[in-house]
PDB file of C-alpha atoms in Angstrom:
ATOM      1  CA  MET A   1     138.466  87.457 123.667  1.00  0.00           C
ATOM      2  CA  SER A   2     139.122  89.986 121.419  1.00  0.00           C
ATOM      3  CA  ALA A   3     136.704  93.481 121.466  1.00  0.00           C
ATOM      4  CA  ASN A   4     135.347  92.345 118.099  1.00  0.00           C
ATOM      5  CA  GLU A   5     134.176  89.291 119.618  1.00  0.00           C
ATOM      6  CA  SER A   6     132.464  90.806 122.974  1.00  0.00           C
ATOM      7  CA  ARG A   7     130.769  93.413 120.305  1.00  0.00           C
ATOM      8  CA  LYS A   8     128.892  89.861 118.146  1.00  0.00           C
ATOM      9  CA  PRO A   9     126.351  89.482 121.322  1.00  0.00           C
ATOM     10  CA  GLN A  10     125.510  93.391 121.770  1.00  0.00           C
ATOM     11  CA  GLU A  11     124.848  93.774 117.813  1.00  0.00           C
ATOM     12  CA  ALA A  12     123.006  90.457 117.235  1.00  0.00           C
ATOM     13  CA  GLU A  13     120.471  91.230 120.281  1.00  0.00           C
ATOM     14  CA  LYS A  14     120.318  94.818 118.471  1.00  0.00           C
ATOM     15  CA  THR A  15     119.054  92.754 115.812  1.00  0.00           C
ATOM     16  CA  SER A  16     117.002  90.328 117.803  1.00  0.00           C
ATOM     17  CA  GLN A  17     115.326  93.406 118.854  1.00  0.00           C
ATOM     18  CA  ARG A  18     114.527  95.180 116.021  1.00  0.00           C
ATOM     19  CA  GLN A  19     113.270  92.781 113.640  1.00  0.00           C
ATOM     20  CA  ASN A  20     110.987  91.338 116.856  1.00  0.00           C
ATOM     21  CA  LYS A  21     108.946  93.617 117.595  1.00  0.00           C
ATOM     22  CA  SER A  22     106.482  93.554 120.668  1.00  0.00           C
ATOM     23  CA  PHE A  23     102.360  92.655 120.650  1.00  0.00           C
ATOM     24  CA  GLY A  24     101.949  96.111 121.029  1.00  0.00           C
ATOM     25  CA  GLN A  25     104.087  97.741 118.855  1.00  0.00           C
ATOM     26  CA  GLN A  26     101.830  95.206 116.283  1.00  0.00           C
ATOM     27  CA  ILE A  27      98.274  95.149 117.119  1.00  0.00           C
ATOM     28  CA  ARG A  28      99.399 100.002 116.509  1.00  0.00           C
ATOM     29  CA  ASP A  29     100.620  98.790 113.505  1.00  0.00           C
ATOM     30  CA  TYR A  30      97.595  96.515 112.399  1.00  0.00           C
ATOM     31  CA  GLY A  31      95.642  99.775 113.450  1.00  0.00           C
ATOM     32  CA  ILE A  32      97.497 101.729 111.251  1.00  0.00           C
ATOM     33  CA  ILE A  33      97.562  99.662 108.079  1.00  0.00           C
ATOM     34  CA  THR A  34      93.433  99.569 109.198  1.00  0.00           C
ATOM     35  CA  VAL A  35      93.182 103.199 108.875  1.00  0.00           C
ATOM     36  CA  ALA A  36      95.990 103.813 105.749  1.00  0.00           C
ATOM     37  CA  SER A  37      93.990 101.144 104.080  1.00  0.00           C
ATOM     38  CA  LEU A  38      90.512 103.308 105.092  1.00  0.00           C
ATOM     39  CA  ILE A  39      91.788 106.727 103.353  1.00  0.00           C
ATOM     40  CA  TYR A  40      93.390 104.497 100.673  1.00  0.00           C
ATOM     41  CA  ALA A  41      89.914 102.531  99.137  1.00  0.00           C
ATOM     42  CA  VAL A  42      88.192 105.918  99.530  1.00  0.00           C
ATOM     43  CA  ALA A  43      90.450 107.524  97.108  1.00  0.00           C
ATOM     44  CA  VAL A  44      89.324 105.213  94.763  1.00  0.00           C
ATOM     45  CA  SER A  45      86.017 104.400  95.634  1.00  0.00           C
ATOM     46  CA  LEU A  46      85.113 107.542  96.237  1.00  0.00           C
ATOM     47  CA  PHE A  47      87.436 110.110  93.671  1.00  0.00           C
ATOM     48  CA  LEU A  48      89.503 107.344  91.220  1.00  0.00           C
ATOM     49  CA  ASP A  49      86.913 104.105  89.974  1.00  0.00           C
ATOM     50  CA  PRO A  50      83.620 105.857  89.095  1.00  0.00           C
ATOM     51  CA  ASN A  51      85.772 109.293  87.414  1.00  0.00           C
ATOM     52  CA  SER A  52      87.413 106.290  85.070  1.00  0.00           C
ATOM     53  CA  LEU A  53      90.957 107.832  86.429  1.00  0.00           C
ATOM     54  CA  ALA A  54      93.018 104.271  86.458  1.00  0.00           C
ATOM     55  CA  PRO A  55      96.094 105.755  88.540  1.00  0.00           C
ATOM     56  CA  GLY A  56      98.851 103.619  87.390  1.00  0.00           C
ATOM     57  CA  GLY A  57     100.061  99.833  89.893  1.00  0.00           C
ATOM     58  CA  VAL A  58      97.286  96.865  90.859  1.00  0.00           C
ATOM     59  CA  THR A  59      94.312  99.724  91.218  1.00  0.00           C
ATOM     60  CA  GLY A  60      94.908 101.541  87.669  1.00  0.00           C
ATOM     61  CA  ILE A  61      94.693  97.738  86.496  1.00  0.00           C
ATOM     62  CA  ALA A  62      91.798  96.343  88.472  1.00  0.00           C
ATOM     63  CA  ILE A  63      90.129  99.739  87.624  1.00  0.00           C
ATOM     64  CA  ILE A  64      90.127  98.832  83.591  1.00  0.00           C
ATOM     65  CA  MET A  65      89.459  94.893  84.169  1.00  0.00           C
ATOM     66  CA  ASN A  66      86.176  96.225  86.565  1.00  0.00           C
ATOM     67  CA  ARG A  67      85.089  97.838  83.054  1.00  0.00           C
ATOM     68  CA  LEU A  68      86.104  95.066  80.877  1.00  0.00           C
ATOM     69  CA  THR A  69      84.927  92.471  82.751  1.00  0.00           C
ATOM     70  CA  GLY A  70      82.477  93.737  85.207  1.00  0.00           C
ATOM     71  CA  VAL A  71      83.699  92.122  88.551  1.00  0.00           C
ATOM     72  CA  GLU A  72      84.129  94.561  91.143  1.00  0.00           C
ATOM     73  CA  THR A  73      87.381  96.499  91.348  1.00  0.00           C
ATOM     74  CA  GLY A  74      89.185  95.776  94.500  1.00  0.00           C
ATOM     75  CA  THR A  75      88.712  91.698  94.058  1.00  0.00           C
ATOM     76  CA  TRP A  76      90.264  92.908  90.901  1.00  0.00           C
ATOM     77  CA  VAL A  77      92.366  94.396  93.732  1.00  0.00           C
ATOM     78  CA  LEU A  78      92.991  91.404  94.926  1.00  0.00           C
ATOM     79  CA  PHE A  79      92.878  88.920  92.744  1.00  0.00           C
ATOM     80  CA  ILE A  80      96.721  90.518  90.918  1.00  0.00           C
ATOM     81  CA  ASN A  81      97.874  90.857  94.071  1.00  0.00           C
ATOM     82  CA  ILE A  82      98.273  86.983  94.524  1.00  0.00           C
ATOM     83  CA  PRO A  83     101.099  85.981  92.228  1.00  0.00           C
ATOM     84  CA  ILE A  84     102.801  89.497  93.415  1.00  0.00           C
ATOM     85  CA  ILE A  85     102.282  88.939  97.456  1.00  0.00           C
ATOM     86  CA  ALA A  86     103.500  84.266  96.774  1.00  0.00           C
ATOM     87  CA  LEU A  87     106.698  86.234  95.331  1.00  0.00           C
ATOM     88  CA  GLY A  88     107.056  88.628  98.332  1.00  0.00           C
ATOM     89  CA  THR A  89     106.686  86.033 100.325  1.00  0.00           C
ATOM     90  CA  TRP A  90     110.201  84.091  98.518  1.00  0.00           C
ATOM     91  CA  LYS A  91     112.166  87.736  98.763  1.00  0.00           C
ATOM     92  CA  PHE A  92     110.694  89.046 102.536  1.00  0.00           C
ATOM     93  CA  GLY A  93     109.246  86.474 104.225  1.00  0.00           C
ATOM     94  CA  LEU A  94     106.046  85.315 105.615  1.00  0.00           C
ATOM     95  CA  ARG A  95     106.567  87.563 108.830  1.00  0.00           C
ATOM     96  CA  PHE A  96     106.609  90.607 105.909  1.00  0.00           C
ATOM     97  CA  ILE A  97     103.912  89.186 103.279  1.00  0.00           C
ATOM     98  CA  MET A  98     101.812  88.431 106.844  1.00  0.00           C
ATOM     99  CA  SER A  99     101.006  92.097 107.647  1.00  0.00           C
ATOM    100  CA  THR A 100     101.211  92.972 103.146  1.00  0.00           C
ATOM    101  CA  MET A 101      98.267  90.367 103.454  1.00  0.00           C
ATOM    102  CA  TYR A 102      96.240  91.484 105.917  1.00  0.00           C
ATOM    103  CA  CYS A 103      96.281  95.053 104.185  1.00  0.00           C
ATOM    104  CA  THR A 104      95.611  94.209 100.873  1.00  0.00           C
ATOM    105  CA  ALA A 105      92.370  92.124 101.721  1.00  0.00           C
ATOM    106  CA  VAL A 106      91.159  95.066 104.097  1.00  0.00           C
ATOM    107  CA  THR A 107      91.796  97.502 101.399  1.00  0.00           C
ATOM    108  CA  SER A 108      89.744  95.722  98.688  1.00  0.00           C
ATOM    109  CA  PHE A 109      87.180  94.760 101.022  1.00  0.00           C
ATOM    110  CA  PHE A 110      86.690  98.812 102.234  1.00  0.00           C
ATOM    111  CA  ILE A 111      87.075  99.196  97.916  1.00  0.00           C
ATOM    112  CA  ASN A 112      84.030  96.827  97.563  1.00  0.00           C
ATOM    113  CA  LEU A 113      82.571  98.207 100.550  1.00  0.00           C
ATOM    114  CA  LEU A 114      82.947 101.881  99.673  1.00  0.00           C
ATOM    115  CA  SER A 115      81.935 101.672  95.633  1.00  0.00           C
ATOM    116  CA  PRO A 116      77.719 101.739  95.662  1.00  0.00           C
ATOM    117  CA  LEU A 117      78.218 105.103  97.310  1.00  0.00           C
ATOM    118  CA  GLU A 118      77.698 108.587  95.288  1.00  0.00           C
ATOM    119  CA  ALA A 119      81.100 110.184  93.706  1.00  0.00           C
ATOM    120  CA  LEU A 120      82.040 112.526  95.729  1.00  0.00           C
ATOM    121  CA  THR A 121      82.686 114.884  92.830  1.00  0.00           C
ATOM    122  CA  SER A 122      82.643 114.348  89.359  1.00  0.00           C
ATOM    123  CA  ASP A 123      85.438 116.988  88.738  1.00  0.00           C
ATOM    124  CA  ARG A 124      88.268 114.238  86.977  1.00  0.00           C
ATOM    125  CA  PHE A 125      90.400 117.953  88.522  1.00  0.00           C
ATOM    126  CA  LEU A 126      89.593 117.718  91.511  1.00  0.00           C
ATOM    127  CA  ALA A 127      89.866 114.197  91.518  1.00  0.00           C
ATOM    128  CA  ALA A 128      92.936 113.773  90.290  1.00  0.00           C
ATOM    129  CA  LEU A 129      93.914 115.721  92.804  1.00  0.00           C
ATOM    130  CA  VAL A 130      92.633 115.041  95.743  1.00  0.00           C
ATOM    131  CA  GLY A 131      92.510 111.222  95.240  1.00  0.00           C
ATOM    132  CA  GLY A 132      96.235 111.261  94.657  1.00  0.00           C
ATOM    133  CA  ALA A 133      96.109 112.956  97.454  1.00  0.00           C
ATOM    134  CA  MET A 134      94.189 110.294  99.995  1.00  0.00           C
ATOM    135  CA  MET A 135      96.483 107.662  97.821  1.00  0.00           C
ATOM    136  CA  ALA A 136      99.779 109.193  99.195  1.00  0.00           C
ATOM    137  CA  VAL A 137      98.715 109.608 101.982  1.00  0.00           C
ATOM    138  CA  GLY A 138      97.578 105.279 102.796  1.00  0.00           C
ATOM    139  CA  LEU A 139     100.510 103.879 100.870  1.00  0.00           C
ATOM    140  CA  GLY A 140     103.267 106.704 103.604  1.00  0.00           C
ATOM    141  CA  LEU A 141     101.458 105.339 106.122  1.00  0.00           C
ATOM    142  CA  VAL A 142     101.782 101.129 105.660  1.00  0.00           C
ATOM    143  CA  PHE A 143     105.722 101.831 104.490  1.00  0.00           C
ATOM    144  CA  LYS A 144     105.859 103.340 107.195  1.00  0.00           C
ATOM    145  CA  THR A 145     104.374 100.457 109.322  1.00  0.00           C
ATOM    146  CA  GLY A 146     107.240  98.259 107.181  1.00  0.00           C
ATOM    147  CA  SER A 147     104.384  96.556 105.333  1.00  0.00           C
ATOM    148  CA  THR A 148     102.607  97.469 101.983  1.00  0.00           C
ATOM    149  CA  THR A 149      99.227  97.587  99.970  1.00  0.00           C
ATOM    150  CA  GLY A 150     100.504  95.042  97.788  1.00  0.00           C
ATOM    151  CA  GLY A 151     100.316  94.736  94.804  1.00  0.00           C
ATOM    152  CA  THR A 152     103.778  96.961  92.888  1.00  0.00           C
ATOM    153  CA  ASP A 153     104.740  98.268  96.088  1.00  0.00           C
ATOM    154  CA  ILE A 154     106.225  94.588  96.429  1.00  0.00           C
ATOM    155  CA  ILE A 155     107.518  95.478  93.990  1.00  0.00           C
ATOM    156  CA  VAL A 156     108.632  99.125  94.389  1.00  0.00           C
ATOM    157  CA  LYS A 157     109.916  97.673  97.883  1.00  0.00           C
ATOM    158  CA  LEU A 158     112.211  95.000  95.581  1.00  0.00           C
ATOM    159  CA  LEU A 159     113.710  97.550  93.570  1.00  0.00           C
ATOM    160  CA  ARG A 160     114.986  99.755  96.508  1.00  0.00           C
ATOM    161  CA  LEU A 161     116.980  96.517  97.440  1.00  0.00           C
ATOM    162  CA  ARG A 162     119.018  96.582  93.724  1.00  0.00           C
ATOM    163  CA  PHE A 163     118.750 100.726  94.076  1.00  0.00           C
ATOM    164  CA  PRO A 164     118.161 101.829  97.288  1.00  0.00           C
ATOM    165  CA  TYR A 165     119.342 105.264  95.723  1.00  0.00           C
ATOM    166  CA  LEU A 166     116.482 105.679  93.489  1.00  0.00           C
ATOM    167  CA  LYS A 167     112.948 107.230  96.350  1.00  0.00           C
ATOM    168  CA  THR A 168     110.195 105.299  97.125  1.00  0.00           C
ATOM    169  CA  GLY A 169     108.773 108.214  94.897  1.00  0.00           C
ATOM    170  CA  VAL A 170     110.538 107.798  92.135  1.00  0.00           C
ATOM    171  CA  LEU A 171     110.774 104.066  91.662  1.00  0.00           C
ATOM    172  CA  PHE A 172     105.778 104.175  91.726  1.00  0.00           C
ATOM    173  CA  LEU A 173     106.318 107.336  89.039  1.00  0.00           C
ATOM    174  CA  ILE A 174     107.860 104.554  86.383  1.00  0.00           C
ATOM    175  CA  THR A 175     105.519 101.673  87.270  1.00  0.00           C
ATOM    176  CA  ASP A 176     102.495 104.020  86.726  1.00  0.00           C
ATOM    177  CA  ALA A 177     103.414 106.008  84.143  1.00  0.00           C
ATOM    178  CA  ILE A 178     103.344 102.895  81.849  1.00  0.00           C
ATOM    179  CA  ILE A 179      99.760 101.481  83.237  1.00  0.00           C
ATOM    180  CA  VAL A 180      98.118 105.041  82.452  1.00  0.00           C
ATOM    181  CA  THR A 181      99.812 104.887  78.871  1.00  0.00           C
ATOM    182  CA  VAL A 182      97.414 101.066  78.515  1.00  0.00           C
ATOM    183  CA  SER A 183      94.678 103.195  79.912  1.00  0.00           C
ATOM    184  CA  GLY A 184      94.487 105.696  77.733  1.00  0.00           C
ATOM    185  CA  PHE A 185      94.573 103.037  74.593  1.00  0.00           C
ATOM    186  CA  VAL A 186      91.979 100.741  77.053  1.00  0.00           C
ATOM    187  CA  PHE A 187      89.794 103.771  77.139  1.00  0.00           C
ATOM    188  CA  GLN A 188      90.902 105.503  73.937  1.00  0.00           C
ATOM    189  CA  ASN A 189      90.747 108.435  76.035  1.00  0.00           C
ATOM    190  CA  VAL A 190      93.495 111.237  75.478  1.00  0.00           C
ATOM    191  CA  ASP A 191      91.818 113.415  78.785  1.00  0.00           C
ATOM    192  CA  VAL A 192      91.026 110.141  81.719  1.00  0.00           C
ATOM    193  CA  ALA A 193      95.182 109.055  80.655  1.00  0.00           C
ATOM    194  CA  LEU A 194      96.264 112.672  81.371  1.00  0.00           C
ATOM    195  CA  TYR A 195      94.005 113.042  84.601  1.00  0.00           C
ATOM    196  CA  ALA A 196      94.829 109.696  85.823  1.00  0.00           C
ATOM    197  CA  GLY A 197      98.516 111.110  84.855  1.00  0.00           C
ATOM    198  CA  LEU A 198      97.974 113.790  86.719  1.00  0.00           C
ATOM    199  CA  VAL A 199      97.320 110.973  90.011  1.00  0.00           C
ATOM    200  CA  VAL A 200     100.407 109.345  89.257  1.00  0.00           C
ATOM    201  CA  VAL A 201     102.113 112.425  90.004  1.00  0.00           C
ATOM    202  CA  VAL A 202     100.203 114.141  92.855  1.00  0.00           C
ATOM    203  CA  ASN A 203     100.903 110.862  94.523  1.00  0.00           C
ATOM    204  CA  SER A 204     104.782 110.211  93.796  1.00  0.00           C
ATOM    205  CA  LEU A 205     105.695 113.750  95.622  1.00  0.00           C
ATOM    206  CA  LEU A 206     103.121 112.914  97.843  1.00  0.00           C
ATOM    207  CA  VAL A 207     104.515 110.246  99.348  1.00  0.00           C
ATOM    208  CA  ASP A 208     107.897 111.298  99.576  1.00  0.00           C
ATOM    209  CA  VAL A 209     107.157 113.595 102.340  1.00  0.00           C
ATOM    210  CA  VAL A 210     105.187 110.985 103.879  1.00  0.00           C
ATOM    211  CA  LEU A 211     107.919 109.258 104.062  1.00  0.00           C
ATOM    212  CA  TYR A 212     110.588 111.345 104.290  1.00  0.00           C
ATOM    213  CA  GLY A 213     109.275 115.594 105.524  1.00  0.00           C
ATOM    214  CA  ARG A 214     109.709 118.586 103.438  1.00  0.00           C
ATOM    215  CA  ASP A 215     113.348 119.174 103.214  1.00  0.00           C
ATOM    216  CA  GLY A 216     113.165 118.268 106.889  1.00  0.00           C
ATOM    217  CA  ALA A 217     117.285 120.184 108.056  1.00  0.00           C
ATOM    218  CA  LYS A 218     119.453 122.228 106.368  1.00  0.00           C
ATOM    219  CA  LEU A 219     123.432 121.628 106.817  1.00  0.00           C
ATOM    220  CA  LEU A 220     125.873 124.314 107.833  1.00  0.00           C
ATOM    221  CA  PHE A 221     129.478 124.409 108.203  1.00  0.00           C
ATOM    222  CA  ILE A 222     131.333 127.588 108.827  1.00  0.00           C
ATOM    223  CA  ILE A 223     135.150 129.182 108.564  1.00  0.00           C
ATOM    224  CA  SER A 224     135.485 132.004 111.288  1.00  0.00           C
ATOM    225  CA  ASP A 225     137.852 133.404 113.666  1.00  0.00           C
ATOM    226  CA  GLY A 226     134.846 133.444 116.202  1.00  0.00           C
ATOM    227  CA  HIS A 227     133.718 130.490 116.100  1.00  0.00           C
ATOM    228  CA  GLU A 228     133.955 130.281 120.399  1.00  0.00           C
ATOM    229  CA  ALA A 229     131.498 132.735 120.231  1.00  0.00           C
ATOM    230  CA  ILE A 230     129.245 131.499 117.483  1.00  0.00           C
ATOM    231  CA  THR A 231     130.177 127.682 119.084  1.00  0.00           C
ATOM    232  CA  LYS A 232     128.861 129.557 122.194  1.00  0.00           C
ATOM    233  CA  ARG A 233     126.154 131.089 120.837  1.00  0.00           C
ATOM    234  CA  LEU A 234     124.610 128.450 119.074  1.00  0.00           C
ATOM    235  CA  LEU A 235     124.754 125.593 121.583  1.00  0.00           C
ATOM    236  CA  GLU A 236     123.032 128.382 124.473  1.00  0.00           C
ATOM    237  CA  GLU A 237     120.631 130.419 122.205  1.00  0.00           C
ATOM    238  CA  LEU A 238     119.583 127.182 119.830  1.00  0.00           C
ATOM    239  CA  ASP A 239     120.050 123.542 121.795  1.00  0.00           C
ATOM    240  CA  ILE A 240     121.400 122.335 118.853  1.00  0.00           C
ATOM    241  CA  GLY A 241     124.277 120.217 118.906  1.00  0.00           C
ATOM    242  CA  VAL A 242     127.584 121.608 117.018  1.00  0.00           C
ATOM    243  CA  THR A 243     131.378 119.496 116.014  1.00  0.00           C
ATOM    244  CA  HIS A 244     133.929 121.683 115.232  1.00  0.00           C
ATOM    245  CA  ILE A 245     136.471 119.903 112.101  1.00  0.00           C
ATOM    246  CA  PHE A 246     139.523 121.251 112.211  1.00  0.00           C
ATOM    247  CA  GLY A 247     141.209 122.453 108.737  1.00  0.00           C
ATOM    248  CA  THR A 248     144.239 124.230 107.202  1.00  0.00           C
ATOM    249  CA  GLY A 249     144.327 126.507 104.907  1.00  0.00           C
ATOM    250  CA  ALA A 250     146.125 125.275 101.672  1.00  0.00           C
ATOM    251  CA  TYR A 251     146.879 129.616 100.733  1.00  0.00           C
ATOM    252  CA  SER A 252     148.110 130.278 104.281  1.00  0.00           C
ATOM    253  CA  GLY A 253     148.617 127.024 106.289  1.00  0.00           C
ATOM    254  CA  LYS A 254     146.693 128.083 109.418  1.00  0.00           C
ATOM    255  CA  GLU A 255     145.165 125.349 110.898  1.00  0.00           C
ATOM    256  CA  LYS A 256     141.066 126.844 111.118  1.00  0.00           C
ATOM    257  CA  LYS A 257     138.574 125.088 113.334  1.00  0.00           C
ATOM    258  CA  VAL A 258     135.028 124.711 111.206  1.00  0.00           C
ATOM    259  CA  ILE A 259     131.683 124.538 112.978  1.00  0.00           C
ATOM    260  CA  MET A 260     129.213 121.666 111.436  1.00  0.00           C
ATOM    261  CA  CYS A 261     125.915 121.817 112.906  1.00  0.00           C
ATOM    262  CA  VAL A 262     122.741 120.528 111.417  1.00  0.00           C
ATOM    263  CA  MET A 263     118.552 122.128 111.660  1.00  0.00           C
ATOM    264  CA  LYS A 264     115.533 121.967 111.208  1.00  0.00           C
ATOM    265  CA  LYS A 265     115.132 124.443 109.093  1.00  0.00           C
ATOM    266  CA  GLN A 266     112.653 125.794 110.747  1.00  0.00           C
ATOM    267  CA  ILE A 267     115.765 127.293 113.559  1.00  0.00           C
ATOM    268  CA  SER A 268     118.780 127.827 110.128  1.00  0.00           C
ATOM    269  CA  PRO A 269     117.617 131.929 109.495  1.00  0.00           C
ATOM    270  CA  LYS A 270     118.362 132.288 113.790  1.00  0.00           C
ATOM    271  CA  ALA A 271     121.787 130.440 113.095  1.00  0.00           C
ATOM    272  CA  GLU A 272     122.483 132.150 109.961  1.00  0.00           C
ATOM    273  CA  GLU A 273     121.533 135.366 112.137  1.00  0.00           C
ATOM    274  CA  ILE A 274     123.646 134.407 114.639  1.00  0.00           C
ATOM    275  CA  VAL A 275     126.631 134.106 111.947  1.00  0.00           C
ATOM    276  CA  ARG A 276     126.725 137.538 110.136  1.00  0.00           C
ATOM    277  CA  GLN A 277     125.903 138.854 114.156  1.00  0.00           C
ATOM    278  CA  GLU A 278     129.497 137.785 115.243  1.00  0.00           C
ATOM    279  CA  ASP A 279     131.002 137.870 112.251  1.00  0.00           C
ATOM    280  CA  PRO A 280     130.203 139.055 108.940  1.00  0.00           C
ATOM    281  CA  ALA A 281     133.160 138.182 107.003  1.00  0.00           C
ATOM    282  CA  ALA A 282     132.112 134.754 107.561  1.00  0.00           C
ATOM    283  CA  PHE A 283     133.108 131.769 105.687  1.00  0.00           C
ATOM    284  CA  MET A 284     129.561 130.520 105.329  1.00  0.00           C
ATOM    285  CA  ILE A 285     128.579 126.966 103.948  1.00  0.00           C
ATOM    286  CA  VAL A 286     124.452 126.062 103.743  1.00  0.00           C
ATOM    287  CA  THR A 287     122.848 122.790 102.491  1.00  0.00           C
ATOM    288  CA  SER A 288     119.989 120.378 102.829  1.00  0.00           C
ATOM    289  CA  ALA A 289     120.139 117.511 104.741  1.00  0.00           C
ATOM    290  CA  THR A 290     117.569 114.797 103.263  1.00  0.00           C
ATOM    291  CA  GLU A 291     117.459 111.916 105.554  1.00  0.00           C
ATOM    292  CA  ILE A 292     119.623 112.590 108.770  1.00  0.00           C
ATOM    293  CA  PHE A 293     120.082 109.888 111.746  1.00  0.00           C
ATOM    294  CA  GLY A 294     120.775 110.293 115.589  1.00  0.00           C
ATOM    295  CA  GLU A 295     120.033 111.648 118.436  1.00  0.00           C
ATOM    296  CA  GLY A 296     115.933 113.697 117.663  1.00  0.00           C
ATOM    297  CA  TYR A 297     116.023 113.056 114.124  1.00  0.00           C
ATOM    298  CA  LYS A 298     115.998 109.294 112.576  1.00  0.00           C
ATOM    299  CA  ASN A 299     116.708 106.344 114.573  1.00  0.00           C
ATOM    300  CA  ILE A 300     119.864 104.527 113.157  1.00  0.00           C
ATOM    301  CA  PHE A 301     118.687 101.177 113.502  1.00  0.00           C
ATOM    302  CA  SER A 302     114.996 102.450 111.583  1.00  0.00           C
ATOM    303  CA  GLU A 303     115.003 100.156 108.518  1.00  0.00           C
ATOM    304  CA  LYS A 304     115.183 101.926 105.453  1.00  0.00           C
ATOM    305  CA  ILE A 305     112.057 102.137 102.735  1.00  0.00           C
TER     306      ILE A 305
END
């Protein structure tokens, strides 16, 4: 049996383990979805909807349709999502859509349940900031479970398959901006549209923070004659992984060891100080690492959000 053949059962087993969540994990995910749906509904019912802020997406369309027809916003969220969920079922399968259907139904229920309550603020600026932030938290938590809240979430997930280099927040910004622009014409109020646009900006920025974290790590390349001392201190004092890359100076022709290491951004100043202490003449490149897979960071087998 070849090495490739012997690896196939192992790879199939890993794939099966990734695809089939345990019952306990599913319960945990649905619990997170429920809490996230409530957070999202609070943002809509107690901040955005009472202030006529249509923050893009299906929620924005539902708020507009509520003003035009009098039908509750949560009900419109459910109605609009039906054909979109049908499309998602075709593309992602029933298992994925089951959690999305649950999330959509619970979100619609919470929105209608909270709608009779008085708005927490009548200041549209505050409503845009707080409402946009709460929507981002709700969306981010739902996305982390591998599900969506339906609507443009499914459309964004489809676009992510086609354009994986675009981040989720950017795609939301594009799709939601179109709907916000339409809301300006429907409400015939430029200020309302601008505040709704602020909701979209806050949401698109914070949803990436929830999903990906804020510039979570630093990547250092260090070229120094004192590489042994620097490596020893990085390992002992910072307890981080260090890799030596062998290189050759193009001008001098001398072989060199290049230190490569990645670390949480909070400890990068200490690493830079170690390099300065050991070799003030060292050549060092410090750059941001936005996504890292491996021990201490993301699981390499986790689904790309």
